[in-house]
Amino acid sequence: MTERPYVEVNDLRRVFDVSKPWLNRVLEGGERQFLKAVDGVTFDIKKGETFALVGESGSGKSTVARMVVGLLPPTTGEVIIDGVSMSSRAASGDRQRLRRRIQMIFQDPYASLNPRWQVDRIVAEPIRAFRLIEGERDIAARVAELLTFVGLHPADGKKYPHEFSGGQRQRIAIARALASNAEFIVCDEPTSALDVSVQAQILNLMRDLQDRLGLTYLFISHNLAVVRHMASRIGVMYLGRIVEISDGRELFSHPKHPYTRMLLDAVPDVGMTGRQRIPVSGEIPNPINPPSGCTFNPRCPLANQRCVAEIPALFGGVACHAVHEGRANAHAA
Amino acid sequence: MSVTQPVLSVRDLRVEFVTRRGVLKAIDGISFDIGKGEVLGVVGESGAGKSVTGSAVIGLIDPPGRIAGGEILLSGMRIDNLPPEEMRKIRGKRIGMIFQDPLTSLNPLYRVSEQLVETIRTHTNLAAGAARKRAIDLLAEVGIPAPDRRIDSYPHEFSGGMRQRVVIALALCAEPELIIADEPTTALDVSVQAQIISLLKRLGREHGTAIMLVTHDMGVIAETADRVAVMYAGRIAEIGPVRDVVKNPLHPYAKGLMGAIPSLENDTDRLVQIPGSMPRLSAIPPGCPFNPRCPFVFDRCRIERPEPVQHSQHRVACHLYDQSPVRSEAVA
Ligand SMILES: Nc1ncnc2c1ncn2[C@@H]1O[C@H](COP(=O)(O)OP(=O)(O)O)[C@@H](O)[C@H]1O
Ligand SMILES: Nc1ncnc2c1ncn2[C@@H]1O[C@H](COP(=O)(O)OP(=O)(O)O)[C@@H](O)[C@H]1O
Ligand code: SF4
Ligand code: SF4
Ligand SMILES: [Mg+2]
Ligand SMILES: [Mg+2]
């Protein structure tokens, strides 16, 4: 029997009601409107692994992240972490214990750090909340250790968040996440607001911490190169669905789904390798009223009648009729 | 006008901000040219001075900022000392502008048709009907589908990518010699970014427009620019043909910058990491501004400012490439 994955995400869906307020609907007319932000997302993550979700804005990455950490209830579907369902009402004690082991890091560390607290207090907060260490001396020692861990100086604990640069603030957010002895960290665009040289520092730090502490990451980014660098497995999202899921290397060397191929072709070629690329066409459609069948069909060079009628299932790591029918490869040549 | 005269020539430009805490040198002596039909990429971390350089060229440095030295020439004509009224005429007519947020260039209360037609009529002597026809042609050229219908929409009725296309059409109205594009694709998704990049490239080629493309994204530069200037702390660390600088950067900062970018092709366990971060304007170290972060730093770097020297196709401001002896008067 194979080992049970650490994180299991099963058929997650999230629908938002984006209707106009009731009174406006009565006065001005108009139907209730729903937006399927996440639709049937399934993946799992092994312990100590980095799994990434990549996709353009609005594809549903942050909504998945918020459901995985329990900040947002799914409409349907389930998240199971270390065997404990995040949604069941039954074993709430287990879920409480689990909460401590799951942390999240956001794109904008400033928004997630209390500006009126000194860094010491910010980092110590989870330690106090979960009563992990008793006694102020020991807490202070642990905070100093955590700050050193993320490349800051223990003396930085006496400063306020605004006294730090963006990259240093992200280090503070990481120190706070580690303070609760987290095992699983959901990172939503953690370096998207940082300059590349600072991004490199943070990505290196995250990998070092993973090696030292055996952390499991769900890593979310719109940047394909960053995702390739960080993750061993990757899911590509388009309009709320995973359209391709695969081993990182395989995804980049042999992308199968037409959207994945288009996305890879769109990335500027910083290595100036002169690789041949197909020009990108079209834009992401309105998610409130998405195209029927495969939502990528208006932009897809391989679309046919079936694609307009029938939503392709994720099968063999790809959700695409052309791939399933074996008529995608001719096109790639 | 001689054939070789650059469209834009910036000579030893200095821009300062006068603040309570003293005079901050945001741009400290930079020089570069852009030729007809050429795209110069300007890259660097936030705060390096890219946008201030662009603003200086279009005459939009407002107090407490001021141009403190140097010259800016547009096709040989000095424009940095023109009265505001004259400069306003040059903006829009001879220099087009594209910013990160298309809504800074578009008025939300007017239809796209009104804004395009008015701009065209301000800068040409076309009649209303002909101006509208030209506006539709421009929208078609920048890739707006069904331009004859879409032209009467309001800016908010377009997606972000389509809005940026409208702004490019607006910048092209008067067939400017020069376009300053400041982070034009930064807010866009990668698939839309790719479309805007190829559009800018084509326009430069077909209209002979000189383009100054400011971005922090080296990939965008590699894809679009003919030459690239790498800025650091208000100075140009290195400038040269894009392929040379991308594949064989000379300046230690440019090297670090290139190595820090995760690649789609190669595997690396660790990215090159430049320690620290760019200094604030109030704390730029003496000598070479990069010296506290530089792995190759030596004594001279802490006292003497490196001046740009020609090294093969590049111009590099780094003592490693300058063989002249230490000048004694440089010791501060
Ligand atoms: N609270 C909400 N109410 C309504 N729509 C939402 C809400 N949160 C997200 N959405 C919509 O759900 C879709 C997915 O959003 P998000 O998960 O933030 O995508 P991503 O992180 O990939 O950019 C988008 O169309 C977004 O507008
Ligand atoms: N109005 C202003 N007042 C004071 N300092 C300014 C002002 N505008 C820009 N600066 C400073 O000038 C430097 C260069 O800024 P900028 O050109 O915007 O950088 P970037 O390379 O990110 O575009 C920064 O340190 C910035 O803080
Ligand atoms: S299912 Fe059809 S439309 Fe969708 S990606 Fe595959 S071929 Fe294209
Ligand atoms: S001048 Fe000195 S400090 Fe500056 S980049 Fe060159 S070697 Fe490094
Ligand atoms: Mg998001
Ligand atoms: Mg800028």
mmCIF file of N, CA and C in Angstrom, chain A residues 55-58 162-165 168 171 194-205 207-208 222-226 228-229 249 252 259 262-275 277 280-284 299, chain B residues 44-47 50 159-162 165 189-195 197 216-220 222-223 225 242-243 246-247 253 256-277 280 293:
data_model
loop_
_atom_site.group_PDB
_atom_site.id
_atom_site.type_symbol
_atom_site.label_atom_id
_atom_site.label_comp_id
_atom_site.label_asym_id
_atom_site.label_seq_id
_atom_site.Cartn_x
_atom_site.Cartn_y
_atom_site.Cartn_z
ATOM 1 N N GLY A 55 -1.102 29.854 -12.880
ATOM 2 C CA GLY A 55 -2.195 30.262 -13.760
ATOM 3 C C GLY A 55 -2.267 31.775 -13.783
ATOM 4 N N GLU A 56 -2.995 32.308 -14.749
ATOM 5 C CA GLU A 56 -3.097 33.757 -14.853
ATOM 6 C C GLU A 56 -4.090 34.275 -13.818
ATOM 7 N N SER A 57 -4.175 35.607 -13.680
ATOM 8 C CA SER A 57 -5.011 36.139 -12.612
ATOM 9 C C SER A 57 -6.470 35.757 -12.862
ATOM 10 N N GLY A 58 -7.159 35.448 -11.789
ATOM 11 C CA GLY A 58 -8.554 35.060 -11.887
ATOM 12 C C GLY A 58 -8.764 33.578 -12.136
ATOM 13 N N HIS A 162 7.334 48.704 9.470
ATOM 14 C CA HIS A 162 7.607 49.730 8.453
ATOM 15 C C HIS A 162 9.093 50.049 8.337
ATOM 16 N N GLU A 163 9.875 49.617 9.294
ATOM 17 C CA GLU A 163 11.316 49.897 9.228
ATOM 18 C C GLU A 163 12.059 48.903 8.343
ATOM 19 N N PHE A 164 11.308 47.966 7.750
ATOM 20 C CA PHE A 164 11.962 46.933 6.939
ATOM 21 C C PHE A 164 11.600 47.078 5.464
ATOM 22 N N SER A 165 12.465 46.532 4.602
ATOM 23 C CA SER A 165 12.164 46.481 3.174
ATOM 24 C C SER A 165 11.180 45.338 2.921
ATOM 25 N N GLN A 168 12.574 41.886 3.599
ATOM 26 C CA GLN A 168 12.746 41.607 5.033
ATOM 27 C C GLN A 168 11.410 41.351 5.703
ATOM 28 N N ARG A 171 10.503 37.933 5.220
ATOM 29 C CA ARG A 171 11.230 37.082 6.176
ATOM 30 C C ARG A 171 10.520 37.053 7.527
ATOM 31 N N LEU A 194 8.197 41.432 -5.062
ATOM 32 C CA LEU A 194 9.601 41.710 -4.750
ATOM 33 C C LEU A 194 10.446 41.826 -6.018
ATOM 34 N N ASP A 195 11.512 42.599 -5.928
ATOM 35 C CA ASP A 195 12.475 42.646 -7.019
ATOM 36 C C ASP A 195 13.182 41.308 -7.158
ATOM 37 N N VAL A 196 13.676 41.029 -8.381
ATOM 38 C CA VAL A 196 14.243 39.688 -8.610
ATOM 39 C C VAL A 196 15.376 39.335 -7.674
ATOM 40 N N SER A 197 16.234 40.285 -7.341
ATOM 41 C CA SER A 197 17.365 39.912 -6.489
ATOM 42 C C SER A 197 16.869 39.562 -5.087
ATOM 43 N N VAL A 198 15.815 40.225 -4.645
ATOM 44 C CA VAL A 198 15.234 39.922 -3.336
ATOM 45 C C VAL A 198 14.416 38.638 -3.427
ATOM 46 N N GLN A 199 13.725 38.472 -4.542
ATOM 47 C CA GLN A 199 12.983 37.222 -4.761
ATOM 48 C C GLN A 199 13.920 36.022 -4.643
ATOM 49 N N ALA A 200 15.112 36.145 -5.226
ATOM 50 C CA ALA A 200 16.071 35.043 -5.167
ATOM 51 C C ALA A 200 16.423 34.732 -3.717
ATOM 52 N N GLN A 201 16.598 35.760 -2.897
ATOM 53 C CA GLN A 201 16.907 35.531 -1.481
ATOM 54 C C GLN A 201 15.788 34.760 -0.797
ATOM 55 N N ILE A 202 14.554 35.162 -1.054
ATOM 56 C CA ILE A 202 13.415 34.529 -0.369
ATOM 57 C C ILE A 202 13.220 33.096 -0.872
ATOM 58 N N LEU A 203 13.339 32.887 -2.189
ATOM 59 C CA LEU A 203 13.168 31.525 -2.711
ATOM 60 C C LEU A 203 14.252 30.599 -2.170
ATOM 61 N N ASN A 204 15.483 31.089 -2.117
ATOM 62 C CA ASN A 204 16.564 30.278 -1.542
ATOM 63 C C ASN A 204 16.272 29.954 -0.076
ATOM 64 N N LEU A 205 15.809 30.960 0.645
ATOM 65 C CA LEU A 205 15.497 30.753 2.061
ATOM 66 C C LEU A 205 14.405 29.691 2.215
ATOM 67 N N ARG A 207 13.650 27.266 0.275
ATOM 68 C CA ARG A 207 14.157 25.918 -0.006
ATOM 69 C C ARG A 207 15.059 25.409 1.108
ATOM 70 N N ASP A 208 15.883 26.305 1.663
ATOM 71 C CA ASP A 208 16.727 25.902 2.791
ATOM 72 C C ASP A 208 15.877 25.426 3.965
ATOM 73 N N HIS A 222 1.908 33.153 -10.408
ATOM 74 C CA HIS A 222 1.574 33.294 -11.825
ATOM 75 C C HIS A 222 2.853 33.177 -12.660
ATOM 76 N N ASN A 223 4.011 33.082 -11.985
ATOM 77 C CA ASN A 223 5.284 33.115 -12.698
ATOM 78 C C ASN A 223 5.792 31.691 -12.946
ATOM 79 N N LEU A 224 5.796 31.291 -14.205
ATOM 80 C CA LEU A 224 6.134 29.905 -14.543
ATOM 81 C C LEU A 224 7.556 29.540 -14.171
ATOM 82 N N ALA A 225 8.488 30.466 -14.352
ATOM 83 C CA ALA A 225 9.879 30.145 -14.061
ATOM 84 C C ALA A 225 10.078 29.955 -12.557
ATOM 85 N N VAL A 226 9.391 30.765 -11.764
ATOM 86 C CA VAL A 226 9.491 30.639 -10.315
ATOM 87 C C VAL A 226 8.921 29.295 -9.873
ATOM 88 N N ARG A 228 8.638 26.598 -11.666
ATOM 89 C CA ARG A 228 9.522 25.523 -12.113
ATOM 90 C C ARG A 228 10.682 25.351 -11.150
ATOM 91 N N HIS A 229 11.197 26.493 -10.667
ATOM 92 C CA HIS A 229 12.330 26.441 -9.753
ATOM 93 C C HIS A 229 11.948 25.811 -8.412
ATOM 94 N N ARG A 249 9.437 18.890 -14.368
ATOM 95 C CA ARG A 249 10.285 18.791 -15.562
ATOM 96 C C ARG A 249 9.470 18.446 -16.793
ATOM 97 N N PHE A 252 7.394 21.215 -18.306
ATOM 98 C CA PHE A 252 8.109 22.222 -19.081
ATOM 99 C C PHE A 252 8.750 21.650 -20.342
ATOM 100 N N TYR A 259 -3.464 25.008 -23.520
ATOM 101 C CA TYR A 259 -3.274 26.229 -22.729
ATOM 102 C C TYR A 259 -1.875 26.264 -22.116
ATOM 103 N N MET A 262 0.469 27.327 -24.717
ATOM 104 C CA MET A 262 0.357 28.753 -25.010
ATOM 105 C C MET A 262 1.031 29.588 -23.928
ATOM 106 N N LEU A 263 0.798 29.184 -22.679
ATOM 107 C CA LEU A 263 1.370 29.920 -21.556
ATOM 108 C C LEU A 263 2.901 29.879 -21.618
ATOM 109 N N LEU A 264 3.447 28.724 -21.906
ATOM 110 C CA LEU A 264 4.907 28.602 -21.983
ATOM 111 C C LEU A 264 5.448 29.422 -23.150
ATOM 112 N N ASP A 265 4.703 29.435 -24.237
ATOM 113 C CA ASP A 265 5.143 30.230 -25.380
ATOM 114 C C ASP A 265 5.112 31.728 -25.078
ATOM 115 N N ALA A 266 4.253 32.123 -24.139
ATOM 116 C CA ALA A 266 4.096 33.551 -23.856
ATOM 117 C C ALA A 266 5.199 34.095 -22.961
ATOM 118 N N VAL A 267 5.879 33.225 -22.233
ATOM 119 C CA VAL A 267 6.883 33.710 -21.288
ATOM 120 C C VAL A 267 8.052 34.306 -22.055
ATOM 121 N N PRO A 268 8.435 35.543 -21.707
ATOM 122 C CA PRO A 268 9.574 36.130 -22.410
ATOM 123 C C PRO A 268 10.810 35.242 -22.269
ATOM 124 N N ASP A 269 11.569 35.184 -23.324
ATOM 125 C CA ASP A 269 12.705 34.279 -23.411
ATOM 126 C C ASP A 269 13.945 34.996 -22.888
ATOM 127 N N VAL A 270 14.112 34.988 -21.566
ATOM 128 C CA VAL A 270 15.197 35.780 -20.983
ATOM 129 C C VAL A 270 16.557 35.182 -21.321
ATOM 130 N N GLY A 271 16.591 33.874 -21.584
ATOM 131 C CA GLY A 271 17.852 33.247 -21.962
ATOM 132 C C GLY A 271 18.226 33.523 -23.412
ATOM 133 N N MET A 272 17.318 34.167 -24.155
ATOM 134 C CA MET A 272 17.529 34.492 -25.565
ATOM 135 C C MET A 272 17.993 33.266 -26.347
ATOM 136 N N THR A 273 17.256 32.180 -26.136
ATOM 137 C CA THR A 273 17.613 30.941 -26.815
ATOM 138 C C THR A 273 17.078 30.931 -28.241
ATOM 139 N N GLY A 274 16.175 31.862 -28.522
ATOM 140 C CA GLY A 274 15.598 31.914 -29.854
ATOM 141 C C GLY A 274 14.663 30.759 -30.141
ATOM 142 N N ARG A 275 14.079 30.171 -29.066
ATOM 143 C CA ARG A 275 13.169 29.041 -29.290
ATOM 144 C C ARG A 275 11.961 29.493 -30.114
ATOM 145 N N ARG A 277 8.193 29.873 -31.197
ATOM 146 C CA ARG A 277 6.981 29.954 -30.404
ATOM 147 C C ARG A 277 5.784 30.333 -31.250
ATOM 148 N N VAL A 280 0.558 34.133 -29.092
ATOM 149 C CA VAL A 280 -0.591 33.972 -28.212
ATOM 150 C C VAL A 280 -1.783 34.709 -28.799
ATOM 151 N N SER A 281 -2.970 34.137 -28.646
ATOM 152 C CA SER A 281 -4.131 34.876 -29.119
ATOM 153 C C SER A 281 -5.203 34.922 -28.049
ATOM 154 N N GLY A 282 -6.004 35.973 -28.085
ATOM 155 C CA GLY A 282 -7.173 36.095 -27.235
ATOM 156 C C GLY A 282 -6.869 36.357 -25.775
ATOM 157 N N GLU A 283 -7.931 36.529 -24.999
ATOM 158 C CA GLU A 283 -7.813 36.797 -23.574
ATOM 159 C C GLU A 283 -8.735 35.866 -22.801
ATOM 160 N N ILE A 284 -8.536 35.849 -21.476
ATOM 161 C CA ILE A 284 -9.372 35.005 -20.624
ATOM 162 C C ILE A 284 -10.811 35.534 -20.663
ATOM 163 N N ARG A 299 -10.063 30.067 -27.636
ATOM 164 C CA ARG A 299 -8.667 30.435 -27.905
ATOM 165 C C ARG A 299 -7.866 29.253 -28.417
ATOM 166 N N GLY B 44 16.168 47.613 -13.902
ATOM 167 C CA GLY B 44 16.773 47.815 -12.587
ATOM 168 C C GLY B 44 15.716 47.612 -11.523
ATOM 169 N N GLU B 45 16.164 47.485 -10.282
ATOM 170 C CA GLU B 45 15.223 47.237 -9.197
ATOM 171 C C GLU B 45 14.417 48.479 -8.876
ATOM 172 N N SER B 46 13.341 48.310 -8.126
ATOM 173 C CA SER B 46 12.516 49.480 -7.831
ATOM 174 C C SER B 46 13.334 50.493 -7.047
ATOM 175 N N GLY B 47 13.177 51.746 -7.418
ATOM 176 C CA GLY B 47 13.934 52.816 -6.803
ATOM 177 C C GLY B 47 15.236 53.124 -7.509
ATOM 178 N N LYS B 50 14.482 54.522 -12.808
ATOM 179 C CA LYS B 50 13.981 54.324 -14.164
ATOM 180 C C LYS B 50 12.856 55.307 -14.498
ATOM 181 N N SER B 159 -11.067 45.279 -21.384
ATOM 182 C CA SER B 159 -10.232 44.548 -20.424
ATOM 183 C C SER B 159 -8.907 45.294 -20.249
ATOM 184 N N GLY B 160 -8.130 44.914 -19.242
ATOM 185 C CA GLY B 160 -6.857 45.581 -18.975
ATOM 186 C C GLY B 160 -5.938 45.585 -20.187
ATOM 187 N N GLY B 161 -5.843 44.453 -20.854
ATOM 188 C CA GLY B 161 -4.965 44.338 -22.014
ATOM 189 C C GLY B 161 -5.458 45.195 -23.180
ATOM 190 N N MET B 162 -6.770 45.203 -23.380
ATOM 191 C CA MET B 162 -7.343 46.008 -24.465
ATOM 192 C C MET B 162 -7.184 47.500 -24.185
ATOM 193 N N ARG B 165 -3.857 48.585 -25.104
ATOM 194 C CA ARG B 165 -3.779 48.774 -26.563
ATOM 195 C C ARG B 165 -4.335 50.133 -26.962
ATOM 196 N N ASP B 189 -1.368 40.040 -17.478
ATOM 197 C CA ASP B 189 -1.043 38.616 -17.446
ATOM 198 C C ASP B 189 -0.064 38.279 -18.552
ATOM 199 N N VAL B 190 0.657 37.190 -18.342
ATOM 200 C CA VAL B 190 1.754 36.861 -19.247
ATOM 201 C C VAL B 190 1.283 36.674 -20.689
ATOM 202 N N SER B 191 0.098 36.114 -20.899
ATOM 203 C CA SER B 191 -0.325 35.901 -22.285
ATOM 204 C C SER B 191 -0.665 37.236 -22.954
ATOM 205 N N VAL B 192 -1.204 38.173 -22.180
ATOM 206 C CA VAL B 192 -1.517 39.490 -22.733
ATOM 207 C C VAL B 192 -0.227 40.297 -22.898
ATOM 208 N N GLN B 193 0.665 40.153 -21.929
ATOM 209 C CA GLN B 193 1.961 40.820 -22.003
ATOM 210 C C GLN B 193 2.681 40.468 -23.299
ATOM 211 N N ALA B 194 2.637 39.182 -23.654
ATOM 212 C CA ALA B 194 3.323 38.739 -24.865
ATOM 213 C C ALA B 194 2.748 39.449 -26.095
ATOM 214 N N GLN B 195 1.443 39.669 -26.085
ATOM 215 C CA GLN B 195 0.821 40.344 -27.223
ATOM 216 C C GLN B 195 1.235 41.814 -27.284
ATOM 217 N N ILE B 197 3.973 43.150 -26.042
ATOM 218 C CA ILE B 197 5.390 43.221 -26.399
ATOM 219 C C ILE B 197 5.566 43.126 -27.910
ATOM 220 N N HIS B 216 11.107 46.480 -14.855
ATOM 221 C CA HIS B 216 11.985 45.755 -13.945
ATOM 222 C C HIS B 216 12.135 44.312 -14.420
ATOM 223 N N ASP B 217 11.470 43.958 -15.529
ATOM 224 C CA ASP B 217 11.415 42.574 -15.980
ATOM 225 C C ASP B 217 12.431 42.331 -17.088
ATOM 226 N N MET B 218 13.505 41.652 -16.737
ATOM 227 C CA MET B 218 14.575 41.392 -17.698
ATOM 228 C C MET B 218 14.068 40.573 -18.889
ATOM 229 N N GLY B 219 13.084 39.723 -18.650
ATOM 230 C CA GLY B 219 12.533 38.922 -19.742
ATOM 231 C C GLY B 219 11.903 39.803 -20.810
ATOM 232 N N VAL B 220 11.168 40.813 -20.368
ATOM 233 C CA VAL B 220 10.531 41.726 -21.315
ATOM 234 C C VAL B 220 11.597 42.446 -22.138
ATOM 235 N N ALA B 222 14.727 41.403 -22.729
ATOM 236 C CA ALA B 222 15.411 40.449 -23.612
ATOM 237 C C ALA B 222 14.592 40.227 -24.877
ATOM 238 N N GLU B 223 13.286 40.252 -24.688
ATOM 239 C CA GLU B 223 12.376 39.965 -25.782
ATOM 240 C C GLU B 223 12.206 41.158 -26.730
ATOM 241 N N ALA B 225 14.026 44.625 -26.520
ATOM 242 C CA ALA B 225 14.951 45.740 -26.692
ATOM 243 C C ALA B 225 16.095 45.405 -27.652
ATOM 244 N N VAL B 242 21.528 44.220 -26.253
ATOM 245 C CA VAL B 242 20.792 43.406 -25.290
ATOM 246 C C VAL B 242 21.357 41.987 -25.201
ATOM 247 N N ARG B 243 21.702 41.407 -26.328
ATOM 248 C CA ARG B 243 22.195 40.034 -26.309
ATOM 249 C C ARG B 243 23.497 39.920 -25.499
ATOM 250 N N VAL B 246 22.663 40.465 -21.703
ATOM 251 C CA VAL B 246 21.909 39.354 -21.118
ATOM 252 C C VAL B 246 22.783 38.103 -21.010
ATOM 253 N N LYS B 247 23.540 37.822 -22.053
ATOM 254 C CA LYS B 247 24.305 36.574 -22.064
ATOM 255 C C LYS B 247 25.661 36.724 -21.389
ATOM 256 N N TYR B 253 26.826 43.870 -10.578
ATOM 257 C CA TYR B 253 25.395 43.944 -10.286
ATOM 258 C C TYR B 253 24.588 43.298 -11.411
ATOM 259 N N GLY B 256 24.780 39.597 -11.099
ATOM 260 C CA GLY B 256 23.925 39.105 -10.023
ATOM 261 C C GLY B 256 22.467 39.112 -10.444
ATOM 262 N N LEU B 257 22.070 40.193 -11.103
ATOM 263 C CA LEU B 257 20.686 40.330 -11.543
ATOM 264 C C LEU B 257 20.312 39.200 -12.496
ATOM 265 N N MET B 258 21.170 38.909 -13.437
ATOM 266 C CA MET B 258 20.868 37.850 -14.401
ATOM 267 C C MET B 258 20.799 36.485 -13.714
ATOM 268 N N GLY B 259 21.712 36.252 -12.764
ATOM 269 C CA GLY B 259 21.742 34.954 -12.092
ATOM 270 C C GLY B 259 20.596 34.750 -11.122
ATOM 271 N N ALA B 260 19.963 35.872 -10.723
ATOM 272 C CA ALA B 260 18.873 35.777 -9.750
ATOM 273 C C ALA B 260 17.567 35.358 -10.406
ATOM 274 N N ILE B 261 17.506 35.423 -11.738
ATOM 275 C CA ILE B 261 16.251 35.136 -12.428
ATOM 276 C C ILE B 261 16.104 33.632 -12.617
ATOM 277 N N PRO B 262 15.036 33.054 -12.089
ATOM 278 C CA PRO B 262 14.832 31.618 -12.332
ATOM 279 C C PRO B 262 14.600 31.383 -13.825
ATOM 280 N N SER B 263 15.095 30.265 -14.313
ATOM 281 C CA SER B 263 15.057 30.037 -15.753
ATOM 282 C C SER B 263 14.010 28.998 -16.114
ATOM 283 N N LEU B 264 13.513 29.095 -17.335
ATOM 284 C CA LEU B 264 12.585 28.074 -17.829
ATOM 285 C C LEU B 264 13.339 26.904 -18.427
ATOM 286 N N GLU B 265 14.628 27.095 -18.680
ATOM 287 C CA GLU B 265 15.397 26.066 -19.381
ATOM 288 C C GLU B 265 16.321 25.269 -18.461
ATOM 289 N N ASN B 266 16.982 25.971 -17.543
ATOM 290 C CA ASN B 266 18.032 25.298 -16.768
ATOM 291 C C ASN B 266 17.597 25.012 -15.343
ATOM 292 N N ASP B 267 18.144 23.947 -14.790
ATOM 293 C CA ASP B 267 17.905 23.641 -13.395
ATOM 294 C C ASP B 267 19.024 24.212 -12.546
ATOM 295 N N THR B 268 18.639 24.870 -11.471
ATOM 296 C CA THR B 268 19.635 25.283 -10.487
ATOM 297 C C THR B 268 19.034 25.017 -9.123
ATOM 298 N N ASP B 269 19.856 24.583 -8.197
ATOM 299 C CA ASP B 269 19.349 24.384 -6.855
ATOM 300 C C ASP B 269 19.176 25.710 -6.150
ATOM 301 N N ARG B 270 20.179 26.556 -6.332
ATOM 302 C CA ARG B 270 20.110 27.863 -5.691
ATOM 303 C C ARG B 270 20.241 28.950 -6.741
ATOM 304 N N LEU B 271 19.455 29.991 -6.570
ATOM 305 C CA LEU B 271 19.582 31.145 -7.447
ATOM 306 C C LEU B 271 20.737 31.990 -6.943
ATOM 307 N N VAL B 272 21.361 32.726 -7.850
ATOM 308 C CA VAL B 272 22.393 33.660 -7.414
ATOM 309 C C VAL B 272 21.725 34.695 -6.520
ATOM 310 N N GLN B 273 22.349 34.973 -5.423
ATOM 311 C CA GLN B 273 21.718 35.818 -4.429
ATOM 312 C C GLN B 273 22.619 37.012 -4.172
ATOM 313 N N ILE B 274 22.122 38.209 -4.465
ATOM 314 C CA ILE B 274 22.889 39.401 -4.121
ATOM 315 C C ILE B 274 22.512 39.750 -2.692
ATOM 316 N N PRO B 275 23.460 39.797 -1.782
ATOM 317 C CA PRO B 275 23.087 40.091 -0.399
ATOM 318 C C PRO B 275 22.566 41.520 -0.268
ATOM 319 N N GLY B 276 21.740 41.758 0.747
ATOM 320 C CA GLY B 276 21.278 43.110 1.038
ATOM 321 C C GLY B 276 20.268 43.614 0.035
ATOM 322 N N SER B 277 20.043 44.929 0.044
ATOM 323 C CA SER B 277 19.117 45.522 -0.910
ATOM 324 C C SER B 277 19.660 46.878 -1.343
ATOM 325 N N ARG B 280 18.771 53.314 0.201
ATOM 326 C CA ARG B 280 17.897 54.467 0.033
ATOM 327 C C ARG B 280 18.708 55.631 -0.501
ATOM 328 N N ARG B 293 27.406 45.533 -1.449
ATOM 329 C CA ARG B 293 26.796 44.255 -1.851
ATOM 330 C C ARG B 293 27.676 43.482 -2.824
#
